[in-house]
Amino acid sequence: MRPPPVGDGSVRAAYAWLSRAVEPGHRAMWAYVSAEGAVDVAAQLHAGEGPVVLQRAVGARVGSDDSVRDLHRAERAAVRLLIPGDSDWPGDALWPMQQVAADGDLDCVPPLSLWVRGAGSLPSLLARSIAIVGARASTPYGEQVTHQLAAELAERGVCVVSGGAFGIDAAAHRAALSAGRPTIAVLACGADRAYPKANEALLDRISRDGLLLSEWPPGAAPMRQRFLVRNRLIAGLTAGTVVVEAALRSGARSTASRARDLGKPVMAVPGPVTSAMSAGTLAMLRAGGCIAVGSAAHVLDAIGRIGDDLAPHEAGPSEPIDELDPQTQAVYDAVPLRRASPIESIATVAALAVSDAVAAMSVLELLGLVEVDEGRWRKTRQDQKQR
Amino acid sequence: MRPPPVGDGSVRAAYAWLSRAVEPGHRAMWAYVSAEGAVDVAAQLHAGEGPVVLQRAVGARVGSDDSVRDLHRAERAAVRLLIPGDSDWPGDALWPMQQVAADGDLDCVPPLSLWVRGAGSLPSLLARSIAIVGARASTPYGEQVTHQLAAELAERGVCVVSGGAFGIDAAAHRAALSAGRPTIAVLACGADRAYPKANEALLDRISRDGLLLSEWPPGAAPMRQRFLVRNRLIAGLTAGTVVVEAALRSGARSTASRARDLGKPVMAVPGPVTSAMSAGTLAMLRAGGCIAVGSAAHVLDAIGRIGDDLAPHEAGPSEPIDELDPQTQAVYDAVPLRRASPIESIATVAALAVSDAVAAMSVLELLGLVEVDEGRWRKTRQDQKQR
């Protein structure tokens, strides 16, 4: 006999029930719902039926049903539940499915559903997005670099995604908002909750100008384990992850690891090796598979969306002397600065035949680097740098 | 007819003559001397004979012979000329010969001879050596890190080799000396000259406690081109090159490139991306083939001489909670801090069966992380960190 459906029998109520019944990031649950559909899976598990591994995951929540209450509570808090099939469901395109299949025990499973607060369109924001994450106990250096990176990326139309925490996360969100661009905070608690409390005004502003996302139903508490599960979501929804500052042990590094698991670019901002808050990024750079970035151009280069964004080739200011062939350089070096010399002496100093020195000198004269005075040569005043 | 020998006809005079006649780092010269011997090559070129390419390199110096004068001048300045065959000639082992053959146009040719000031044994110092180079216009950060790195490496018996310049070079030499260890400065001018002048006292001290090296004869001036030629020598003589700070265009980066050409480890110390003096190391890290280092242990790990030096595995301080399996962690997270809860409520919060929660709780109690009071559980006071 088919068990009775949960809530009002709708697909949305089924997803609401599932989001409370089992902690997100559960591979078997995701696979089973993908195969059987949310309505049937919720009904089975609610009735104490279905695969044993999922029954065990539901645990003490079997038989309870807060789905309709959660949906109403969400509505009152201007939170909506996005589910597969909704027009603004981000879709599976962002989440490399081959990784989901291949990674076995890793928790890189896509979300079942997403509780969303804010009016923006999730798919269009995520289409061009970057995760910028880092230490809560950030330094002024880290905050300055975060602000610079996030503001410039936001100005170039890249949506900055972070975790809404103190420190680097908050700096990234604030920079995007200060650039007048939407930003997304992915939370480890209900989208109606302000955590950390001190970021309440910031989170409110994000919900007005961007989006707050959560896999947990309204009211859910930010429990320790949920941050790691949430981190995979930050990595999975974005085109790449930038870690600005991180201690050796850090949640930001877990986000970076999930990005790598998902085959997405992982970036780290180097910092002083004397700073504990840059020890994590140094370890990332040393471990390999991580790109050092110092500018928005570097980040755009790594996520490689559009050709125009490619980081410009970097070179210091070029000096004409550096462009010369070695023989001409040797002659230039042999030309005195003050007291002018005859070409024969200069050839001797440069260890060249006089004919070669004459040829080189004509090039230098054309470039305005040397001047002749009664058959004797000296450097012109404009370039007196040695070495 | 065989041309008359230069100087006093000795091999040393021939090398002395060659070191003045042709700029060092000349591939064809090195190959020809290796094949024909210094005495014959010097005699030929002095007489205006020999391969045309070498005659052209000798240029206006043909016919002049300062070899004996240079050797005397060296002696007066406590400088000696090391040549192949001398017991303290560093030998070819340090310089990967296959690279010399393979690199074509690159200037990674070994030295013909070396003018040396100081009493130390060059081969024994170089047997365990590292190049630490960087910007002349260094920052306090770069100098601090250089001092830390160089002092610790010197204390561990690694000879610090640098270029005797202002900034990072000087900081590296000073750190080694302050650790009571010899250091080597490889100069782009005669080993009897103090360049830069302001480093005269430092260079004198290096010559007493370490070595000054040069490919150029006494009195030779530090001409622009010579620094690049000298840089290949720093890279070639050492087990690896560390760049501490460098602008985008920098001599230190040329040293690093030569180290890479020679198949030796290239290392860069990350710095603030906001610092122009760390732009060069950032570019090196971004280009790849370069190891980020922040400590002497990292450097020793890269040059990999002895197992004891290997960098310790790095991890942050471990907390007992981090070692728990996910289910036990979930239960721990669900245990209240202040008002104790019955196991059934905790199981519901943790989304677990009561039997699983009971099992997990017994682990937590054994670890002293939770305490029970009249059948209700709370966290012990010792760990109140959230997340």
Coordinates of C-alpha atoms in Angstrom, one line a residue, chain A:
Chain A
M1 CA 0.0 0.0 0.0
R2 CA 1.2 3.4 -0.9
P3 CA 2.0 5.6 2.2
P4 CA 0.1 8.9 2.5
P5 CA 1.9 12.0 1.2
V6 CA 3.5 14.5 3.6
G7 CA 2.2 18.0 4.1
D8 CA -0.3 19.1 1.4
G9 CA 0.9 16.4 -1.0
S10 CA 2.7 18.9 -3.2
V11 CA 6.2 18.4 -4.5
R12 CA 7.3 21.5 -2.7
A13 CA 6.0 20.2 0.7
A14 CA 7.9 16.9 0.0
Y15 CA 11.1 18.8 -0.6
A16 CA 10.5 21.0 2.5
W17 CA 10.0 17.8 4.5
L18 CA 13.2 16.2 3.2
S19 CA 15.2 19.4 3.9
R20 CA 14.4 19.0 7.6
A21 CA 14.3 15.2 7.8
V22 CA 17.9 14.5 6.6
E23 CA 20.9 16.7 6.8
P24 CA 21.8 18.0 3.3
G25 CA 24.9 16.6 1.5
H26 CA 23.6 13.1 1.8
R27 CA 24.7 11.2 -1.3
A28 CA 22.3 8.3 -1.0
M29 CA 19.3 10.6 -0.3
W30 CA 20.2 12.7 -3.4
A31 CA 20.5 9.7 -5.6
Y32 CA 17.2 8.1 -4.3
V33 CA 15.2 11.3 -4.7
S34 CA 16.7 11.8 -8.2
A35 CA 15.5 8.3 -9.1
E36 CA 12.1 8.1 -7.3
G37 CA 10.9 11.7 -6.9
A38 CA 10.6 13.8 -3.8
V39 CA 6.9 13.1 -3.2
D40 CA 7.3 9.3 -3.0
V41 CA 10.6 9.4 -1.1
A42 CA 9.2 11.8 1.6
A43 CA 6.0 9.7 1.9
Q44 CA 8.0 6.5 2.4
L45 CA 10.5 7.9 4.9
H46 CA 7.8 9.7 6.8
A47 CA 6.0 6.3 7.1
G48 CA 9.1 4.6 8.3
E49 CA 9.6 2.8 5.0
G50 CA 12.2 3.0 2.2
P51 CA 15.9 2.2 2.1
V52 CA 17.3 1.4 5.6
V53 CA 20.3 3.7 5.2
L54 CA 17.8 6.6 4.6
Q55 CA 15.5 5.5 7.4
R56 CA 18.6 5.6 9.7
A57 CA 19.4 9.1 8.4
V58 CA 15.9 10.3 9.2
G59 CA 16.3 8.8 12.7
A60 CA 14.1 10.4 15.3
R61 CA 12.4 12.6 12.8
V62 CA 10.3 9.8 11.3
G63 CA 6.6 10.5 11.7
S64 CA 6.9 14.2 12.4
D65 CA 5.9 16.6 9.6
D66 CA 6.7 20.3 9.7
S67 CA 6.6 20.8 5.9
V68 CA 3.6 23.0 5.7
R69 CA 4.6 24.9 8.8
D70 CA 8.1 25.4 7.4
L71 CA 6.7 26.7 4.1
H72 CA 4.5 29.2 5.9
R73 CA 7.2 30.2 8.2
A74 CA 9.4 30.8 5.2
E75 CA 6.7 32.8 3.4
R76 CA 6.5 35.1 6.4
A77 CA 10.2 35.6 6.4
A78 CA 10.2 36.3 2.6
V79 CA 12.0 33.0 2.0
R80 CA 11.0 30.8 -0.8
L81 CA 11.9 27.2 -1.5
L82 CA 13.5 26.6 -4.9
I83 CA 13.2 23.0 -6.2
P84 CA 14.2 21.3 -9.4
G85 CA 11.8 22.2 -12.1
D86 CA 11.3 25.8 -10.9
S87 CA 12.3 28.4 -13.6
D88 CA 15.0 29.8 -11.3
W89 CA 16.4 26.5 -10.2
P90 CA 20.1 26.8 -11.0
G91 CA 20.0 23.4 -12.7
D92 CA 22.6 20.8 -12.8
A93 CA 24.8 22.5 -15.3
L94 CA 26.8 24.3 -12.6
W95 CA 27.5 21.1 -10.8
P96 CA 29.7 18.7 -12.8
M97 CA 27.7 15.5 -12.6
Q98 CA 30.6 13.2 -13.5
Q99 CA 32.3 14.4 -10.3
V100 CA 29.1 13.5 -8.3
A101 CA 29.3 10.0 -9.7
A102 CA 33.1 9.5 -9.4
D103 CA 33.9 10.9 -6.0
G104 CA 32.5 8.2 -3.9
D105 CA 32.6 9.3 -0.3
L106 CA 33.2 12.9 -0.9
D107 CA 30.3 15.1 0.1
C108 CA 30.2 16.9 -3.2
V109 CA 26.6 15.9 -3.9
P110 CA 24.3 18.7 -5.3
P111 CA 21.6 20.3 -3.2
L112 CA 18.1 18.7 -3.2
S113 CA 16.5 22.1 -2.8
L114 CA 17.4 25.6 -1.8
W115 CA 15.7 28.0 0.6
V116 CA 16.2 31.5 -0.9
R117 CA 15.7 35.0 0.6
G118 CA 16.0 37.8 -1.9
A119 CA 14.5 38.8 -5.3
G120 CA 17.4 38.2 -7.6
S121 CA 17.5 35.4 -10.2
L122 CA 19.8 32.7 -8.9
P123 CA 20.7 31.2 -12.3
S124 CA 21.6 34.5 -13.9
L125 CA 23.7 35.5 -10.9
L126 CA 25.5 32.2 -10.7
A127 CA 26.2 32.1 -14.5
R128 CA 29.1 34.4 -13.8
S129 CA 30.1 33.9 -10.2
I130 CA 33.2 33.5 -8.0
A131 CA 33.5 32.3 -4.4
I132 CA 35.7 34.6 -2.3
V133 CA 36.2 33.0 1.2
G134 CA 38.7 33.3 4.0
A135 CA 39.5 33.6 7.6
R136 CA 37.0 35.1 10.1
A137 CA 40.0 36.5 12.1
S138 CA 41.2 38.4 9.0
T139 CA 43.9 41.0 9.0
P140 CA 43.7 44.5 7.6
Y141 CA 45.8 43.2 4.7
G142 CA 43.4 40.5 3.9
E143 CA 40.4 42.8 4.1
Q144 CA 42.0 45.3 1.9
V145 CA 42.9 42.7 -0.8
T146 CA 39.4 41.2 -0.5
H147 CA 37.8 44.6 -1.0
Q148 CA 39.9 45.3 -4.0
L149 CA 39.3 41.9 -5.6
A150 CA 35.6 41.6 -4.9
A151 CA 34.8 45.2 -5.9
E152 CA 36.6 44.9 -9.2
L153 CA 35.1 41.5 -10.0
A154 CA 31.6 42.8 -9.1
E155 CA 32.1 45.8 -11.3
R156 CA 33.0 43.5 -14.1
G157 CA 29.7 41.7 -13.6
V158 CA 31.0 38.7 -11.6
C159 CA 28.7 37.8 -8.7
V160 CA 30.7 37.4 -5.5
V161 CA 29.6 34.4 -3.4
S162 CA 30.7 33.9 0.1
G163 CA 29.6 32.5 3.5
G164 CA 28.3 35.6 5.3
A165 CA 30.8 35.1 8.1
F166 CA 33.0 37.7 9.9
G167 CA 36.3 38.7 8.3
I168 CA 37.0 37.9 4.7
D169 CA 33.4 36.8 3.9
A170 CA 31.9 40.0 5.2
A171 CA 34.6 42.1 3.4
A172 CA 33.8 40.3 0.1
H173 CA 30.0 40.9 0.4
R174 CA 30.5 44.5 1.5
A175 CA 32.8 45.2 -1.5
A176 CA 30.3 43.8 -4.0
L177 CA 27.4 45.8 -2.4
S178 CA 29.6 49.0 -2.3
A179 CA 30.1 48.5 -6.0
G180 CA 26.3 48.4 -6.4
R181 CA 26.2 44.8 -7.4
P182 CA 24.3 41.8 -6.0
T183 CA 26.1 39.3 -3.9
I184 CA 25.1 35.8 -2.6
A185 CA 25.6 34.6 1.0
V186 CA 25.3 30.8 1.4
L187 CA 24.4 30.1 5.0
A188 CA 24.8 27.1 7.3
C189 CA 21.6 28.0 9.1
G190 CA 18.0 28.9 8.1
A191 CA 17.9 31.8 5.5
D192 CA 15.6 33.6 7.9
R193 CA 18.3 33.6 10.7
A194 CA 21.0 36.2 11.1
Y195 CA 24.2 34.3 11.9
P196 CA 26.5 35.7 13.1
K197 CA 24.2 38.1 14.9
A198 CA 26.6 41.0 14.4
N199 CA 26.2 40.6 10.6
E200 CA 22.5 41.0 10.7
A201 CA 22.4 44.4 9.0
L202 CA 24.8 43.1 6.3
L203 CA 22.7 39.9 5.7
D204 CA 19.5 42.0 5.5
R205 CA 21.2 44.2 2.9
I206 CA 22.4 41.2 1.0
S207 CA 18.8 39.8 1.0
R208 CA 17.6 43.2 -0.5
D209 CA 20.3 43.6 -3.1
G210 CA 21.3 40.0 -3.6
L211 CA 20.4 36.6 -2.3
L212 CA 20.7 34.5 0.9
L213 CA 20.8 30.8 0.3
S214 CA 20.5 27.8 2.6
E215 CA 19.9 24.1 2.3
W216 CA 18.3 24.1 5.7
P217 CA 14.7 25.0 6.6
P218 CA 13.8 28.3 8.3
G219 CA 15.0 28.4 11.9
A220 CA 17.7 25.8 11.4
A221 CA 20.7 26.4 13.7
P222 CA 24.3 26.9 12.5
M223 CA 25.7 23.7 13.8
R224 CA 29.4 22.9 13.5
Q225 CA 29.0 20.1 10.9
R226 CA 26.8 22.2 8.7
F227 CA 29.6 24.6 7.8
L228 CA 31.5 21.9 6.0
V229 CA 28.3 20.8 4.2
R230 CA 27.6 24.4 3.3
N231 CA 31.2 24.9 2.0
R232 CA 30.7 22.3 -0.7
L233 CA 27.7 24.3 -1.8
I234 CA 29.7 27.5 -2.1
A235 CA 32.3 25.6 -4.2
G236 CA 29.7 23.8 -6.3
L237 CA 27.6 26.8 -7.2
T238 CA 30.5 29.0 -8.4
A239 CA 33.0 29.0 -11.3
G240 CA 36.0 29.0 -9.0
T241 CA 37.1 29.6 -5.4
V242 CA 39.5 32.3 -4.2
V243 CA 40.9 32.0 -0.6
V244 CA 42.2 35.3 0.6
E245 CA 43.5 34.6 4.1
A246 CA 43.3 31.3 5.9
A247 CA 45.0 29.8 9.0
L248 CA 46.5 26.3 8.5
R249 CA 43.2 24.8 9.7
S250 CA 40.4 26.7 8.1
G251 CA 36.9 26.3 6.6
A252 CA 38.0 28.3 3.6
R253 CA 40.5 25.6 2.8
S254 CA 37.7 23.0 2.9
T255 CA 35.7 25.1 0.4
A256 CA 38.8 25.1 -1.8
S257 CA 39.2 21.4 -1.5
R258 CA 35.6 20.9 -2.6
A259 CA 36.2 23.2 -5.6
R260 CA 39.1 21.1 -6.6
D261 CA 37.1 17.9 -6.1
L262 CA 34.6 19.4 -8.5
G263 CA 37.3 20.2 -11.1
K264 CA 36.9 24.0 -10.6
P265 CA 39.9 26.5 -10.4
V266 CA 41.2 27.0 -6.9
M267 CA 43.0 30.3 -6.2
A268 CA 44.9 31.6 -3.2
V269 CA 46.1 35.1 -2.5
P270 CA 49.7 35.1 -1.2
G271 CA 50.4 37.1 1.9
P272 CA 53.3 37.7 4.3
V273 CA 54.9 34.4 5.3
T274 CA 55.1 35.9 8.7
S275 CA 51.3 36.1 9.1
A276 CA 49.5 33.2 10.6
M277 CA 46.5 34.2 8.5
S278 CA 48.5 33.6 5.3
A279 CA 49.8 30.2 6.5
G280 CA 46.8 28.4 4.9
T281 CA 47.3 30.1 1.6
L282 CA 51.0 29.3 1.7
A283 CA 50.2 25.7 2.4
M284 CA 47.8 25.7 -0.5
L285 CA 50.4 27.2 -2.9
R286 CA 53.0 24.7 -1.7
A287 CA 50.6 21.7 -2.1
G288 CA 50.1 22.6 -5.8
G289 CA 46.9 22.6 -7.9
C290 CA 46.3 26.1 -6.7
I291 CA 46.8 29.4 -8.7
A292 CA 48.4 32.4 -7.0
V293 CA 46.3 35.5 -7.6
G294 CA 46.8 39.1 -6.7
S295 CA 44.2 40.9 -8.8
A296 CA 40.8 40.6 -10.3
A297 CA 42.5 40.1 -13.7
H298 CA 44.3 37.1 -12.3
V299 CA 41.0 35.7 -11.1
L300 CA 39.3 36.3 -14.4
D301 CA 42.2 34.7 -16.2
A302 CA 41.7 31.6 -14.1
I303 CA 38.0 31.2 -14.5
G304 CA 38.5 32.1 -18.2
R305 CA 35.0 33.2 -19.1
I306 CA 35.7 35.9 -21.7
G307 CA 38.7 36.8 -23.7
D308 CA 38.6 40.4 -22.8
D309 CA 39.1 39.6 -19.2
L310 CA 42.4 37.9 -19.7
A311 CA 45.1 39.2 -17.4
P312 CA 47.4 41.5 -19.3
H313 CA 50.9 40.2 -19.9
E314 CA 53.0 41.6 -17.1
A315 CA 56.4 43.1 -17.6
G316 CA 58.1 45.9 -15.9
P317 CA 58.7 49.2 -17.6
S318 CA 61.0 48.5 -20.6
E319 CA 64.1 50.5 -21.1
P320 CA 65.6 51.0 -24.5
I321 CA 68.9 49.5 -23.4
D322 CA 67.3 46.2 -22.5
E323 CA 66.2 45.8 -26.1
L324 CA 69.7 46.0 -27.5
D325 CA 71.7 43.1 -28.7
P326 CA 74.6 42.1 -26.3
Q327 CA 77.3 43.7 -28.3
T328 CA 75.6 47.0 -28.4
Q329 CA 74.8 46.8 -24.7
A330 CA 78.5 46.1 -24.1
V331 CA 79.5 49.2 -26.0
Y332 CA 76.9 51.2 -24.2
D333 CA 78.2 50.0 -20.9
A334 CA 81.8 50.9 -21.9
V335 CA 80.8 54.5 -22.8
P336 CA 81.8 56.9 -20.0
L337 CA 79.2 59.0 -18.3
R338 CA 81.2 62.2 -17.9
R339 CA 84.6 62.3 -19.6
A340 CA 84.2 61.3 -23.2
S341 CA 86.4 58.6 -24.7
P342 CA 87.6 57.7 -28.2
I343 CA 86.1 54.8 -29.9
E344 CA 89.3 52.7 -29.6
S345 CA 89.3 52.9 -25.8
I346 CA 85.6 52.0 -25.7
A347 CA 86.2 49.0 -28.0
T348 CA 89.0 47.9 -25.6
V349 CA 86.8 48.2 -22.5
A350 CA 83.9 46.4 -24.3
A351 CA 86.3 43.6 -25.5
L352 CA 85.2 44.2 -29.1
A353 CA 86.9 44.9 -32.5
V354 CA 86.9 48.7 -33.3
S355 CA 84.7 48.1 -36.3
D356 CA 82.1 46.3 -34.2
A357 CA 82.2 49.1 -31.7
V358 CA 81.7 51.7 -34.4
A359 CA 78.6 49.8 -35.7
A360 CA 77.2 49.5 -32.2
M361 CA 77.8 53.2 -31.5
S362 CA 75.8 54.3 -34.5
V363 CA 72.8 52.4 -33.1
L364 CA 73.3 54.0 -29.7
E365 CA 73.5 57.4 -31.2
L366 CA 70.3 56.9 -33.2
L367 CA 68.6 55.9 -30.0
G368 CA 69.9 59.1 -28.4
L369 CA 71.7 57.1 -25.7
V370 CA 75.2 58.5 -26.5
E371 CA 76.6 61.7 -27.8
V372 CA 79.8 62.5 -29.7
D373 CA 82.0 65.5 -28.9
E374 CA 85.1 66.1 -31.1
G375 CA 85.4 62.4 -31.9
R376 CA 84.9 61.3 -28.3
W377 CA 81.8 59.6 -26.9
R378 CA 79.9 59.9 -23.7
K379 CA 76.5 58.8 -22.5
T380 CA 73.7 61.3 -22.8
R381 CA 72.3 62.6 -19.5
Q382 CA 68.9 61.0 -19.7
D383 CA 70.1 57.6 -18.7
Q384 CA 72.6 57.4 -15.9
K385 CA 71.4 54.3 -14.2
Q386 CA 74.2 51.8 -13.6
R387 CA 73.5 48.0 -13.7

